[in-house]
Every structure is written in C-alpha cells, then in structure tokens.
Short mmCIF file of C-alpha atoms in Angstrom, two decimals:
data_model
loop_
_atom_site.label_atom_id
_atom_site.label_comp_id
_atom_site.label_asym_id
_atom_site.label_seq_id
_atom_site.Cartn_x
_atom_site.Cartn_y
_atom_site.Cartn_z
CA MET X 17 -1.21 -13.87 -1.37
CA ASN X 18 -1.93 -10.50 -2.97
CA PHE X 19 -5.26 -8.68 -2.99
CA LEU X 20 -6.72 -6.04 -5.30
CA LEU X 21 -9.47 -3.99 -3.66
CA ASP X 22 -12.53 -2.93 -5.61
CA SER X 23 -14.51 0.29 -5.18
CA ASN X 24 -17.05 -1.23 -2.79
CA ILE X 25 -14.42 -2.48 -0.35
CA VAL X 26 -12.54 0.84 -0.44
CA SER X 27 -15.81 2.71 0.18
CA TYR X 28 -16.64 0.49 3.16
CA ALA X 29 -13.14 0.94 4.55
CA LEU X 30 -13.38 4.74 4.21
CA LYS X 31 -16.75 4.62 5.99
CA LYS X 32 -14.96 2.89 8.91
CA ASN X 33 -16.65 -0.49 8.46
CA ILE X 34 -15.22 -2.51 11.34
CA THR X 35 -15.40 -5.88 9.60
CA ILE X 36 -13.61 -4.64 6.48
CA ASN X 37 -10.94 -2.69 8.36
CA ASN X 38 -10.24 -5.63 10.70
CA LYS X 39 -9.85 -7.95 7.71
CA LEU X 40 -7.47 -5.51 5.98
CA ARG X 41 -5.37 -5.25 9.15
CA GLU X 42 -5.35 -9.04 9.51
CA LEU X 43 -4.23 -9.55 5.91
CA SER X 44 -1.49 -6.93 6.28
CA PHE X 45 -0.32 -8.56 9.51
CA LEU X 46 -0.12 -11.93 7.74
CA GLY X 47 2.14 -10.39 5.10
CA SER X 48 -0.34 -10.11 2.25
CA GLU X 49 0.15 -7.29 -0.20
CA ILE X 50 -2.98 -5.20 -0.76
CA PHE X 51 -3.42 -2.88 -3.72
CA ILE X 52 -5.96 -0.52 -5.27
CA SER X 53 -6.36 -0.47 -9.05
CA CYS X 54 -6.04 2.85 -10.84
CA ILE X 55 -9.66 2.43 -11.97
CA THR X 56 -10.88 2.09 -8.38
CA TYR X 57 -8.70 5.07 -7.43
CA TYR X 58 -10.35 7.15 -10.15
CA GLU X 59 -13.89 6.04 -9.22
CA ILE X 60 -13.46 6.85 -5.54
CA LYS X 61 -11.62 10.12 -6.07
CA ARG X 62 -14.08 11.31 -8.73
CA GLY X 63 -17.03 10.54 -6.46
CA LEU X 64 -15.50 12.36 -3.49
CA ILE X 65 -14.60 15.39 -5.62
CA SER X 66 -18.14 15.58 -7.04
CA LEU X 67 -19.51 15.56 -3.47
CA ASN X 68 -16.92 18.13 -2.37
CA ALA X 69 -16.05 15.72 0.47
CA THR X 70 -12.75 17.28 1.53
CA LYS X 71 -12.34 15.31 4.77
CA GLN X 72 -13.00 12.03 2.97
CA LEU X 73 -10.47 13.02 0.29
CA VAL X 74 -7.85 13.41 3.02
CA ASP X 75 -8.83 10.00 4.43
CA PHE X 76 -8.63 8.49 0.95
CA HIS X 77 -5.18 9.95 0.42
CA GLY X 78 -4.04 8.28 3.65
CA PHE X 79 -5.67 5.02 2.57
CA CYS X 80 -3.71 5.16 -0.69
CA ASN X 81 -0.50 5.59 1.30
CA ASP X 82 -1.28 2.34 3.13
CA TYR X 83 -2.43 0.44 0.04
CA PRO X 84 -0.58 1.42 -3.15
CA VAL X 85 -2.32 2.11 -6.46
CA LEU X 86 -1.56 -0.29 -9.33
CA PHE X 87 -1.45 1.32 -12.74
CA LEU X 88 -2.45 -0.46 -15.95
CA ASP X 89 1.16 -1.02 -16.98
CA ASP X 90 2.24 -2.52 -13.61
#
C-alpha cells in the first residue's frame, strides 16, 4: 500500500513525534511506499523559510530524501 503524507504529519515527523516516526518506520519496513505531495512540500518549505528555521530546513531536506516528493504530473 502507498501513502501520501499531508502537512500535519510531516510537521509532526519533523518535530520528532515518536508515534508518527515509529509508524513511518513500520510502514517502510513493511514495504509501503511513502510520498510527500508537491503541495505539502511547498507548504512546509515556505513556512520554514518564513521562520528562518535553517536547522529545520536541513532536517526537511533529509526527510524529502527518505520520502520522495510527488509532482502534479506524476
């Protein structure tokens, strides 16, 4: 089964929410594909840039390496 993460889940994961991160690891271990929509990517990145949250931007970049971004034409 595939999953598309919304902005709330990505925010919780970036804030190191144990429940969310454990579930994401479990789903990955079970072979599920997990994606981020380009809209969620924009919302999170725009929010972090507006806050000048450089460390969180680095964390978000790493998160996007683990969970690929789906574009509208995918």
